[in-house]
């Protein structure tokens, strides 16, 4: 389904309007318009350097955009710090390189932000952490350090750590690209579980199987633009643009 | 009246060690506290803050420590403060140490991967919490060996306080020499005492470095 127009704007979790970004003279994002609805699952794909990471990193302002408007959950992202905090609390992010805190145990990784950002009590934070560690199916690793876990386990901890903040949206930036092939599935399964629970998800990935089974919408980016977006069925069977076709030809050939 | 170098002279030198150590501790603790802010300034997001911290570091690294001690000592007199050599030495050494530790620690902070900052801020941690709970604990591990190593420089640096008249180990050596006229003997002993203070720290620093450099725990 295309984003059903005429829906109440309360249903829009993320809205990007005419977003542009430059690195010096190089334009990474060219006039990006995007609306993400509550419960919607979007997969973003495109060639290397097309601006996929930059796009989702603008949503929680790990990167600043220079033009246009980004609204998350009704809060417009500006230079003001309070708003940035509000947005970051509602948006979880999972990175290609996990980025767990190596000096903290798995449990402490999950408890840090709820306690220091939300002001949750230790007991409460611990209960939440254990609940989400169970959900990603590694409660038994709670007292280990990240360095003692496999890549797949680390990535699942990273997902649990984000979920502990009870985010409204989850952003994933190539969450399985750094994993050995045998670990990709356990992470994708975790993400599918999240999807089944109705989480709003924006996911940069080249896992086309995941896109087909989970996404409501697939977005294809090239050279800083959204070239094409469609339902997975239409996107894979009947790509409109030549650029999409050649891209699909390349990745599906593998 | 020339005296021979004897047991009393040796004891006098040894008792001066306490002033050398005291001055070192003050310079190290004071320099550490100021140095932390220098390091944070050097890695700050705000450009003018970075420039300021960098200027501070360049000034203290680019001029001799002795000149810095002179400037503090005589500068205080110029603006009408009567500063004892003890206070002047403590202030001068603190400032100097803070610049060097600040630069060492800047490197340690920057050695923490960018992804750690990103993960922490995407979880909603703001600068103070992010630094305190995520970045600094990781930077400290890297910082310990070079910091202990730098303590050796601080101890040796205190010897310059002799020139503005503060009686620590080196100055005590000069005093004993003036009475005994056995400079080679006296300063050999002084040097040996410095070595006895510094060598264990150098060893410790090397050990720590080897330990932290070892592939994961
Ligand atoms: N900090 C930066 N400074 C300058 N250029 C950058 C910076 N970060 C990214 N770029 C450039 O911006 C473009 C888009 O980068 P981005 O990381 O968003 O691409 P991507 O689609 O995520 O690619 P990949 O699939 O390789 O992750 C690339 O050409 C990249 O070289
Ligand atoms: Mg990327």
CSV table of C-alpha atoms and ligand atoms in Angstrom, one decimal:
chain,number,residue,atom,x,y,z
A,1,UNK,CA,0.0,0.0,0.0
A,2,UNK,CA,1.3,3.5,-0.7
A,3,UNK,CA,1.1,5.6,2.3
A,4,UNK,CA,-2.6,6.0,2.6
A,5,UNK,CA,-3.2,9.6,2.0
A,6,UNK,CA,-5.7,11.5,4.1
A,7,UNK,CA,-4.7,9.6,7.2
A,8,UNK,CA,-4.8,11.6,10.4
A,9,UNK,CA,-1.5,13.3,10.9
A,10,UNK,CA,-1.4,11.9,14.5
A,11,UNK,CA,-0.7,8.6,12.7
A,12,UNK,CA,2.5,9.9,11.2
A,13,UNK,CA,5.5,9.1,13.3
A,14,UNK,CA,8.2,10.6,11.1
A,15,UNK,CA,7.8,13.2,8.5
A,16,UNK,CA,10.6,14.5,6.3
A,17,UNK,CA,9.9,17.4,4.0
A,18,UNK,CA,12.3,18.7,1.5
A,19,UNK,CA,15.3,17.5,3.6
A,20,UNK,CA,18.7,18.4,2.1
A,21,UNK,CA,22.1,17.8,3.4
A,22,UNK,CA,25.6,18.6,2.2
A,23,UNK,CA,29.1,17.5,3.2
A,24,UNK,CA,31.0,20.6,2.2
A,25,UNK,CA,30.1,20.9,-1.5
A,26,UNK,CA,28.9,17.3,-1.9
A,27,UNK,CA,25.1,16.9,-1.6
A,28,UNK,CA,24.3,13.7,0.2
A,29,UNK,CA,20.5,14.2,0.5
A,30,UNK,CA,18.5,15.9,-2.2
A,31,UNK,CA,15.1,17.0,-1.3
A,32,UNK,CA,13.9,14.0,0.6
A,33,UNK,CA,10.2,13.7,1.3
A,34,UNK,CA,9.1,10.8,3.5
A,35,UNK,CA,6.3,9.9,5.8
A,36,UNK,CA,6.4,7.0,8.1
A,37,UNK,CA,3.1,5.9,9.8
A,38,UNK,CA,2.7,4.2,13.1
A,39,UNK,CA,3.3,0.5,12.8
A,40,UNK,CA,4.8,0.9,9.3
A,41,UNK,CA,7.8,-1.1,8.3
A,42,UNK,CA,10.1,0.3,5.7
A,43,UNK,CA,13.1,-1.2,4.1
A,44,UNK,CA,15.6,1.2,2.5
A,45,UNK,CA,18.1,-0.1,-0.1
A,46,UNK,CA,20.4,1.4,-2.7
A,47,UNK,CA,24.0,1.3,-3.8
A,48,UNK,CA,26.8,2.2,-1.5
A,49,UNK,CA,27.2,5.9,-0.9
A,50,UNK,CA,23.6,6.7,-2.0
A,51,UNK,CA,22.8,8.3,1.4
A,52,UNK,CA,20.8,5.6,3.2
A,53,UNK,CA,22.7,5.8,6.4
A,54,UNK,CA,22.7,9.6,6.3
A,55,UNK,CA,18.9,9.6,5.8
A,56,UNK,CA,18.1,7.5,8.9
A,57,UNK,CA,20.8,9.2,10.9
A,58,UNK,CA,19.1,12.6,10.3
A,59,UNK,CA,16.0,11.2,11.9
A,60,UNK,CA,17.8,11.1,15.3
A,61,UNK,CA,20.1,13.9,14.3
A,62,UNK,CA,23.4,12.0,14.5
A,63,UNK,CA,23.7,14.0,11.3
A,64,UNK,CA,22.3,17.5,11.0
A,65,UNK,CA,20.4,18.4,7.9
A,66,UNK,CA,20.8,21.8,6.5
A,67,UNK,CA,17.4,22.4,4.8
A,68,UNK,CA,13.9,21.1,5.1
A,69,UNK,CA,11.9,19.9,8.1
A,70,UNK,CA,12.0,16.7,10.0
A,71,UNK,CA,9.2,16.0,12.5
A,72,UNK,CA,9.3,13.0,14.8
A,73,UNK,CA,6.2,12.2,16.8
A,74,UNK,CA,5.0,15.7,16.3
A,75,UNK,CA,8.3,17.3,17.5
A,76,UNK,CA,10.2,19.3,15.0
A,77,UNK,CA,13.9,18.8,15.1
A,78,UNK,CA,15.7,22.1,15.4
A,79,UNK,CA,18.8,23.3,17.0
A,80,UNK,CA,17.1,23.2,20.4
A,81,UNK,CA,18.5,20.6,22.8
A,82,UNK,CA,15.4,19.7,24.7
A,83,UNK,CA,13.6,18.6,21.5
A,84,UNK,CA,16.6,16.6,20.4
A,85,UNK,CA,16.4,14.8,23.7
A,86,UNK,CA,12.7,14.1,23.4
A,87,UNK,CA,13.2,12.7,19.9
A,88,UNK,CA,16.2,10.5,20.9
A,89,UNK,CA,14.3,9.0,23.7
A,90,UNK,CA,11.6,7.9,21.3
A,91,UNK,CA,13.8,6.6,18.5
A,92,UNK,CA,16.0,3.6,19.0
A,93,UNK,CA,18.9,2.9,16.7
A,94,UNK,CA,20.8,-0.3,15.9
A,95,UNK,CA,24.1,0.0,14.1
A,96,UNK,CA,26.0,-2.2,11.7
A,97,UNK,CA,28.9,-2.4,14.2
A,98,UNK,CA,26.7,-3.1,17.3
A,99,UNK,CA,28.4,-0.4,19.4
A,100,UNK,CA,27.8,-2.0,22.7
A,101,UNK,CA,29.6,-0.4,25.6
A,102,UNK,CA,32.6,-2.8,26.1
A,103,UNK,CA,33.3,-1.8,29.7
A,104,UNK,CA,29.7,-2.7,30.9
A,105,UNK,CA,28.1,-6.1,31.1
A,106,UNK,CA,25.2,-7.0,28.9
A,107,UNK,CA,22.8,-6.2,31.7
A,108,UNK,CA,24.5,-2.8,32.5
A,109,UNK,CA,24.4,-2.0,28.8
A,110,UNK,CA,20.7,-2.3,28.9
A,111,UNK,CA,20.2,-0.5,32.2
A,112,UNK,CA,22.3,2.5,31.6
A,113,UNK,CA,20.1,4.7,29.5
A,114,UNK,CA,16.8,3.9,31.3
A,115,UNK,CA,18.4,4.9,34.6
A,116,UNK,CA,20.4,7.9,33.4
A,117,UNK,CA,18.1,9.3,30.8
A,118,UNK,CA,14.6,8.3,32.0
A,119,UNK,CA,15.5,8.2,35.7
A,120,UNK,CA,14.1,4.7,36.2
A,121,UNK,CA,15.0,3.0,39.5
A,122,UNK,CA,17.7,0.3,39.4
A,123,UNK,CA,15.3,-2.5,40.2
A,124,UNK,CA,12.9,-1.4,37.5
A,125,UNK,CA,15.6,-1.0,34.9
A,126,UNK,CA,16.9,-4.4,35.7
A,127,UNK,CA,13.5,-6.0,35.4
A,128,UNK,CA,13.0,-4.3,32.0
A,129,UNK,CA,16.4,-5.3,30.8
A,130,UNK,CA,15.9,-8.9,31.7
A,131,UNK,CA,12.5,-8.9,30.0
A,132,UNK,CA,14.0,-7.7,26.8
A,133,UNK,CA,17.0,-9.9,27.0
A,134,UNK,CA,14.6,-12.8,27.3
A,135,UNK,CA,12.8,-11.5,24.3
A,136,UNK,CA,15.9,-11.5,22.2
A,137,UNK,CA,16.6,-14.9,23.7
A,138,UNK,CA,19.9,-14.3,25.6
A,139,UNK,CA,18.9,-13.8,29.2
A,140,UNK,CA,21.7,-16.2,30.2
A,141,UNK,CA,24.4,-13.9,28.9
A,142,UNK,CA,23.3,-11.0,31.1
A,143,UNK,CA,26.4,-10.9,33.2
A,144,UNK,CA,28.9,-11.3,30.4
A,145,UNK,CA,30.8,-8.5,28.7
A,146,UNK,CA,30.1,-7.8,25.0
A,147,UNK,CA,33.6,-9.0,24.0
A,148,UNK,CA,32.6,-12.5,25.2
A,149,UNK,CA,29.7,-12.7,22.9
A,150,UNK,CA,29.4,-13.7,19.2
A,151,UNK,CA,28.5,-11.0,16.7
A,152,UNK,CA,24.9,-12.2,16.4
A,153,UNK,CA,24.5,-12.2,20.2
A,154,UNK,CA,26.0,-8.7,20.4
A,155,UNK,CA,23.6,-7.4,17.8
A,156,UNK,CA,20.6,-9.0,19.7
A,157,UNK,CA,21.8,-7.3,22.9
A,158,UNK,CA,22.0,-4.0,21.0
A,159,UNK,CA,18.4,-4.5,19.9
A,160,UNK,CA,17.4,-5.2,23.5
A,161,UNK,CA,19.3,-2.2,24.7
A,162,UNK,CA,17.4,0.0,22.4
A,163,UNK,CA,14.1,-1.6,23.3
A,164,UNK,CA,14.7,-0.9,27.0
A,165,UNK,CA,14.1,2.8,26.3
A,166,UNK,CA,10.7,1.8,25.0
A,167,UNK,CA,11.1,3.6,21.7
A,168,UNK,CA,8.2,4.4,19.3
A,169,UNK,CA,10.4,3.9,16.2
A,170,UNK,CA,13.4,1.7,15.6
A,171,UNK,CA,16.1,2.6,13.0
A,172,UNK,CA,18.4,-0.2,11.7
A,173,UNK,CA,21.5,0.6,9.7
A,174,UNK,CA,22.6,-2.6,8.0
A,175,UNK,CA,22.2,-4.6,11.2
A,176,UNK,CA,23.4,-7.9,9.7
A,177,UNK,CA,26.1,-6.6,7.3
A,178,UNK,CA,28.9,-7.2,9.8
A,179,UNK,CA,27.8,-10.7,10.8
A,180,UNK,CA,29.0,-14.1,9.7
A,181,UNK,CA,26.4,-15.7,7.5
A,182,UNK,CA,25.3,-18.2,10.1
A,183,UNK,CA,24.4,-15.4,12.5
A,184,UNK,CA,22.3,-13.4,10.1
A,185,UNK,CA,19.2,-15.4,10.7
A,186,UNK,CA,19.1,-15.1,14.5
A,187,UNK,CA,19.2,-11.3,14.1
A,188,UNK,CA,16.6,-11.2,11.3
A,189,UNK,CA,14.4,-13.5,13.4
A,190,UNK,CA,14.6,-11.0,16.3
A,191,UNK,CA,13.7,-8.2,13.9
A,192,UNK,CA,10.8,-10.2,12.5
A,193,UNK,CA,9.6,-10.7,16.1
A,194,UNK,CA,9.6,-7.0,16.6
A,195,UNK,CA,7.7,-6.5,13.4
A,196,UNK,CA,5.0,-8.9,14.5
A,197,UNK,CA,4.6,-6.9,17.7
A,198,UNK,CA,3.8,-3.8,15.6
A,199,UNK,CA,7.0,-1.8,16.0
A,200,UNK,CA,7.5,1.0,13.6
A,201,UNK,CA,10.7,0.2,11.8
A,202,UNK,CA,13.0,1.8,9.3
A,203,UNK,CA,15.6,-0.6,8.1
A,204,UNK,CA,18.5,-0.1,5.8
A,205,UNK,CA,19.3,-3.6,4.6
A,206,UNK,CA,20.1,-5.6,1.5
A,207,UNK,CA,18.4,-8.7,3.0
A,208,UNK,CA,15.8,-8.9,0.3
A,209,UNK,CA,14.1,-11.9,1.8
A,210,UNK,CA,13.5,-9.8,4.9
A,211,UNK,CA,12.2,-7.0,2.8
A,212,UNK,CA,9.7,-9.3,1.0
A,213,UNK,CA,8.4,-10.9,4.2
A,214,UNK,CA,8.3,-8.0,6.6
A,215,UNK,CA,8.3,-4.6,4.8
A,216,UNK,CA,5.1,-2.7,4.0
A,217,UNK,CA,7.2,-0.5,1.7
A,218,UNK,CA,10.6,-0.7,0.0
A,219,UNK,CA,12.4,2.5,-0.8
A,220,UNK,CA,15.2,2.6,-3.3
A,221,UNK,CA,17.8,5.4,-3.0
A,222,UNK,CA,20.4,6.5,-5.4
A,223,UNK,CA,22.7,9.5,-5.4
A,224,UNK,CA,20.9,11.1,-2.5
A,225,UNK,CA,17.4,10.8,-3.9
A,226,UNK,CA,14.5,8.5,-3.3
A,227,UNK,CA,14.2,7.1,-6.7
A,228,UNK,CA,11.4,4.7,-6.2
A,229,UNK,CA,9.2,3.3,-3.5
A,230,UNK,CA,6.6,0.6,-3.6
A,231,UNK,CA,5.2,-2.4,-1.9
A,232,UNK,CA,7.7,-5.3,-1.9
A,233,UNK,CA,5.7,-7.3,-4.4
A,234,UNK,CA,5.5,-4.4,-6.9
A,235,UNK,CA,9.1,-3.3,-6.1
A,236,UNK,CA,10.6,-6.7,-6.9
A,237,UNK,CA,8.5,-7.8,-9.7
A,238,UNK,CA,7.9,-4.6,-11.5
A,239,UNK,CA,10.5,-2.0,-10.8
A,240,UNK,CA,9.7,1.3,-12.5
A,241,UNK,CA,13.1,2.9,-12.9
A,242,UNK,CA,16.0,1.7,-14.8
A,243,UNK,CA,18.3,2.5,-11.9
A,244,UNK,CA,16.2,0.2,-9.6
A,245,UNK,CA,16.3,-2.6,-12.2
A,246,UNK,CA,20.1,-2.5,-12.5
A,247,UNK,CA,20.5,-2.4,-8.8
A,248,UNK,CA,18.2,-5.3,-8.3
A,249,UNK,CA,19.9,-7.2,-11.0
A,250,UNK,CA,23.2,-6.8,-9.1
A,251,UNK,CA,22.1,-7.8,-5.7
A,252,UNK,CA,19.8,-10.6,-6.7
A,253,UNK,CA,22.6,-12.1,-8.8
A,254,UNK,CA,24.4,-13.0,-5.6
B,1,UNK,CA,84.4,26.2,56.7
B,2,UNK,CA,84.5,23.1,54.6
B,3,UNK,CA,82.7,20.1,56.0
B,4,UNK,CA,83.1,16.5,54.8
B,5,UNK,CA,80.2,14.8,53.3
B,6,UNK,CA,78.8,12.6,56.0
B,7,UNK,CA,75.8,10.9,57.4
B,8,UNK,CA,74.1,14.2,58.4
B,9,UNK,CA,74.5,15.6,54.9
B,10,UNK,CA,73.0,12.4,53.5
B,11,UNK,CA,70.1,12.7,55.9
B,12,UNK,CA,69.5,16.3,54.9
B,13,UNK,CA,69.2,15.2,51.3
B,14,UNK,CA,66.8,12.4,52.2
B,15,UNK,CA,64.6,14.7,54.2
B,16,UNK,CA,64.4,17.1,51.2
B,17,UNK,CA,62.9,14.2,49.2
B,18,UNK,CA,59.6,14.9,51.1
B,19,UNK,CA,59.4,18.3,49.5
B,20,UNK,CA,60.1,17.0,46.0
B,21,UNK,CA,57.4,14.4,46.6
B,22,UNK,CA,55.0,16.9,48.0
B,23,UNK,CA,55.5,19.3,45.1
B,24,UNK,CA,55.1,16.4,42.7
B,25,UNK,CA,51.8,15.3,44.3
B,26,UNK,CA,50.4,18.8,44.2
B,27,UNK,CA,51.5,19.3,40.6
B,28,UNK,CA,50.1,15.9,39.6
B,29,UNK,CA,46.7,16.3,41.4
B,30,UNK,CA,46.2,19.9,40.5
B,31,UNK,CA,47.5,19.3,37.0
B,32,UNK,CA,45.2,16.3,36.7
B,33,UNK,CA,42.1,18.3,37.7
B,34,UNK,CA,42.9,21.2,35.4
B,35,UNK,CA,44.1,18.7,32.7
B,36,UNK,CA,40.8,17.0,32.7
B,37,UNK,CA,39.1,20.2,31.7
B,38,UNK,CA,41.8,20.9,29.1
B,39,UNK,CA,41.2,17.5,27.6
B,40,UNK,CA,37.4,18.0,27.6
B,41,UNK,CA,37.9,21.4,26.0
B,42,UNK,CA,40.2,20.0,23.4
B,43,UNK,CA,37.5,17.4,22.4
B,44,UNK,CA,34.5,19.8,22.7
B,45,UNK,CA,32.0,20.3,20.0
B,46,UNK,CA,32.3,24.1,20.2
B,47,UNK,CA,35.1,25.3,18.0
B,48,UNK,CA,36.2,28.3,20.2
B,49,UNK,CA,36.5,26.1,23.2
B,50,UNK,CA,38.7,23.7,21.2
B,51,UNK,CA,40.9,26.6,20.1
B,52,UNK,CA,41.2,28.0,23.6
B,53,UNK,CA,42.3,24.6,25.0
B,54,UNK,CA,44.7,24.1,22.1
B,55,UNK,CA,46.2,27.5,22.7
B,56,UNK,CA,46.7,26.8,26.3
B,57,UNK,CA,48.4,23.5,25.5
B,58,UNK,CA,50.7,25.1,22.8
B,59,UNK,CA,51.8,27.8,25.1
B,60,UNK,CA,52.9,25.4,27.9
B,61,UNK,CA,54.4,22.9,25.6
B,62,UNK,CA,56.2,25.5,23.5
B,63,UNK,CA,58.0,27.3,26.3
B,64,UNK,CA,60.6,25.9,28.8
B,65,UNK,CA,59.2,25.0,32.2
B,66,UNK,CA,61.9,27.1,33.8
B,67,UNK,CA,60.5,30.2,32.0
B,68,UNK,CA,57.0,29.3,33.2
B,69,UNK,CA,58.2,29.1,36.8
B,70,UNK,CA,60.0,32.5,36.4
B,71,UNK,CA,57.0,34.1,34.9
B,72,UNK,CA,54.7,32.9,37.7
B,73,UNK,CA,57.2,33.8,40.4
B,74,UNK,CA,58.2,37.2,39.1
B,75,UNK,CA,54.9,37.9,37.5
B,76,UNK,CA,53.2,37.7,40.8
B,77,UNK,CA,55.6,40.3,42.2
B,78,UNK,CA,54.8,42.6,39.2
B,79,UNK,CA,51.1,42.6,39.9
B,80,UNK,CA,51.8,43.1,43.6
B,81,UNK,CA,51.3,39.6,45.0
B,82,UNK,CA,54.0,38.4,47.4
B,83,UNK,CA,54.2,34.8,46.4
B,84,UNK,CA,56.5,32.4,48.2
B,85,UNK,CA,58.7,30.1,46.0
B,86,UNK,CA,56.6,27.2,47.3
B,87,UNK,CA,53.3,28.6,46.0
B,88,UNK,CA,54.9,29.8,42.8
B,89,UNK,CA,56.4,26.4,42.1
B,90,UNK,CA,53.1,24.6,42.9
B,91,UNK,CA,51.2,26.9,40.6
B,92,UNK,CA,53.7,26.8,37.8
B,93,UNK,CA,54.1,23.0,37.9
B,94,UNK,CA,50.3,22.6,38.1
B,95,UNK,CA,49.7,24.6,35.0
B,96,UNK,CA,52.5,22.9,33.1
B,97,UNK,CA,51.4,19.5,34.1
B,98,UNK,CA,47.8,20.2,33.2
B,99,UNK,CA,48.7,21.1,29.6
B,100,UNK,CA,50.7,17.9,29.1
B,101,UNK,CA,48.2,15.7,30.8
B,102,UNK,CA,45.4,17.4,28.9
B,103,UNK,CA,47.1,16.6,25.6
B,104,UNK,CA,47.7,13.0,26.6
B,105,UNK,CA,44.1,12.5,27.7
B,106,UNK,CA,42.8,14.2,24.6
B,107,UNK,CA,44.3,11.4,22.6
B,108,UNK,CA,42.8,8.8,25.0
B,109,UNK,CA,39.3,10.3,24.7
B,110,UNK,CA,39.6,10.4,20.9
B,111,UNK,CA,40.7,6.8,20.9
B,112,UNK,CA,37.3,5.7,22.0
B,113,UNK,CA,35.5,4.8,18.8
B,114,UNK,CA,33.0,7.2,17.2
B,115,UNK,CA,30.3,4.5,17.4
B,116,UNK,CA,30.4,4.7,21.2
B,117,UNK,CA,29.4,8.4,21.1
B,118,UNK,CA,26.8,7.6,18.5
B,119,UNK,CA,25.3,4.7,20.4
B,120,UNK,CA,25.2,6.7,23.7
B,121,UNK,CA,23.7,9.8,22.2
B,122,UNK,CA,21.1,7.8,20.2
B,123,UNK,CA,20.1,6.3,23.6
B,124,UNK,CA,19.4,9.9,24.7
B,125,UNK,CA,22.5,10.4,26.9
B,126,UNK,CA,23.6,14.0,26.9
B,127,UNK,CA,27.2,15.2,27.1
B,128,UNK,CA,27.8,14.9,30.9
B,129,UNK,CA,26.3,11.4,31.2
B,130,UNK,CA,27.8,10.3,27.9
B,131,UNK,CA,31.2,11.4,29.1
B,132,UNK,CA,30.9,10.0,32.6
B,133,UNK,CA,29.4,6.7,31.9
B,134,UNK,CA,30.5,5.8,28.4
B,135,UNK,CA,33.5,7.7,27.1
B,136,UNK,CA,35.7,8.4,30.1
B,137,UNK,CA,35.6,4.9,31.6
B,138,UNK,CA,37.0,3.6,28.3
B,139,UNK,CA,39.5,6.4,27.9
B,140,UNK,CA,40.8,5.9,31.5
B,141,UNK,CA,42.0,2.4,30.6
B,142,UNK,CA,44.1,3.7,27.8
B,143,UNK,CA,45.2,6.7,29.8
B,144,UNK,CA,46.7,4.9,32.8
B,145,UNK,CA,50.1,3.8,31.4
B,146,UNK,CA,51.1,7.2,29.7
B,147,UNK,CA,49.8,9.0,32.8
B,148,UNK,CA,52.0,7.0,35.2
B,149,UNK,CA,54.8,7.5,32.7
B,150,UNK,CA,54.3,11.2,32.8
B,151,UNK,CA,54.5,11.3,36.6
B,152,UNK,CA,58.2,10.7,36.0
B,153,UNK,CA,58.4,13.9,34.1
B,154,UNK,CA,56.6,15.7,36.8
B,155,UNK,CA,59.0,14.5,39.5
B,156,UNK,CA,62.0,15.5,37.4
B,157,UNK,CA,60.4,18.8,36.6
B,158,UNK,CA,60.2,19.8,40.3
B,159,UNK,CA,64.0,20.1,40.3
B,160,UNK,CA,63.6,23.4,38.5
B,161,UNK,CA,61.9,24.8,41.5
B,162,UNK,CA,65.4,24.9,43.0
B,163,UNK,CA,66.2,27.9,40.8
B,164,UNK,CA,63.4,30.1,42.3
B,165,UNK,CA,64.7,29.1,45.7
B,166,UNK,CA,62.4,26.4,46.9
B,167,UNK,CA,64.3,23.8,48.9
B,168,UNK,CA,63.5,20.5,47.5
B,169,UNK,CA,66.0,17.7,46.6
B,170,UNK,CA,68.0,19.6,44.0
B,171,UNK,CA,68.2,22.7,46.1
B,172,UNK,CA,69.2,20.7,49.1
B,173,UNK,CA,72.0,19.2,46.9
B,174,UNK,CA,73.3,22.7,46.1
B,175,UNK,CA,73.2,23.6,49.8
B,176,UNK,CA,75.2,20.5,50.8
B,177,UNK,CA,77.6,21.1,47.9
B,178,UNK,CA,78.2,24.7,49.1
B,179,UNK,CA,79.3,23.4,52.4
B,180,UNK,CA,81.3,20.3,51.3
B,181,UNK,CA,82.6,21.3,47.9
B,182,UNK,CA,82.2,17.7,46.7
B,183,UNK,CA,79.9,18.4,43.7
B,184,UNK,CA,80.5,15.1,41.9
B,185,UNK,CA,79.7,13.0,45.0
B,186,UNK,CA,76.8,15.2,46.1
B,187,UNK,CA,75.1,15.4,42.7
B,188,UNK,CA,75.7,11.7,42.1
B,189,UNK,CA,73.7,11.0,45.2
B,190,UNK,CA,71.0,13.4,44.3
B,191,UNK,CA,70.7,11.8,40.9
B,192,UNK,CA,70.6,8.4,42.4
B,193,UNK,CA,67.7,9.4,44.7
B,194,UNK,CA,65.8,10.8,41.7
B,195,UNK,CA,66.4,7.6,39.9
B,196,UNK,CA,65.2,5.6,42.9
B,197,UNK,CA,61.9,7.6,42.8
B,198,UNK,CA,61.4,7.5,39.0
B,199,UNK,CA,62.6,4.1,38.0
B,200,UNK,CA,59.8,2.1,39.7
B,201,UNK,CA,57.2,4.4,38.1
B,202,UNK,CA,58.8,3.9,34.6
B,203,UNK,CA,58.7,0.1,35.2
B,204,UNK,CA,55.1,0.3,36.4
B,205,UNK,CA,54.2,2.3,33.3
B,206,UNK,CA,55.8,-0.2,31.0
B,207,UNK,CA,54.1,-3.1,32.8
B,208,UNK,CA,50.7,-1.4,32.5
B,209,UNK,CA,51.2,-0.7,28.9
B,210,UNK,CA,52.1,-4.3,28.2
B,211,UNK,CA,49.1,-5.5,30.1
B,212,UNK,CA,46.6,-3.2,28.4
B,213,UNK,CA,48.1,-3.9,25.0
B,214,UNK,CA,47.6,-7.6,25.5
B,215,UNK,CA,44.8,-8.9,23.3
B,216,UNK,CA,41.6,-8.6,25.3
B,217,UNK,CA,41.1,-10.0,28.8
C,1,LIG,N1,31.3,12.6,7.4
C,1,LIG,C1,31.3,12.6,6.1
C,1,LIG,N2,32.0,13.5,5.4
C,1,LIG,C2,32.0,13.6,4.1
C,1,LIG,N3,31.3,12.8,3.3
C,1,LIG,C3,30.6,11.8,3.9
C,1,LIG,C4,30.5,11.7,5.3
C,1,LIG,N4,29.7,10.7,5.6
C,1,LIG,C5,29.3,10.2,4.5
C,1,LIG,N5,29.8,10.9,3.4
C,1,LIG,C6,29.5,10.6,2.0
C,1,LIG,O1,28.1,10.7,1.8
C,1,LIG,C7,27.6,9.8,0.9
C,1,LIG,C8,26.5,9.0,1.5
C,1,LIG,O2,27.0,8.3,2.7
C,1,LIG,P1,26.1,7.2,3.4
C,1,LIG,O3,26.9,6.6,4.5
C,1,LIG,O4,24.8,7.9,3.8
C,1,LIG,O5,25.8,6.2,2.3
C,1,LIG,P2,25.1,4.8,2.4
C,1,LIG,O6,24.0,4.7,1.4
C,1,LIG,O7,24.7,4.5,3.8
C,1,LIG,O8,26.3,3.8,1.9
C,1,LIG,P3,26.7,2.4,2.4
C,1,LIG,O9,25.8,1.4,1.7
C,1,LIG,O10,28.1,2.2,1.9
C,1,LIG,O11,26.6,2.3,3.9
C,1,LIG,C9,28.8,8.9,0.6
C,1,LIG,O12,29.3,9.3,-0.7
C,1,LIG,C10,29.9,9.2,1.6
C,1,LIG,O13,31.1,9.2,1.1
C,2,LIG,MG1,25.5,3.1,5.2
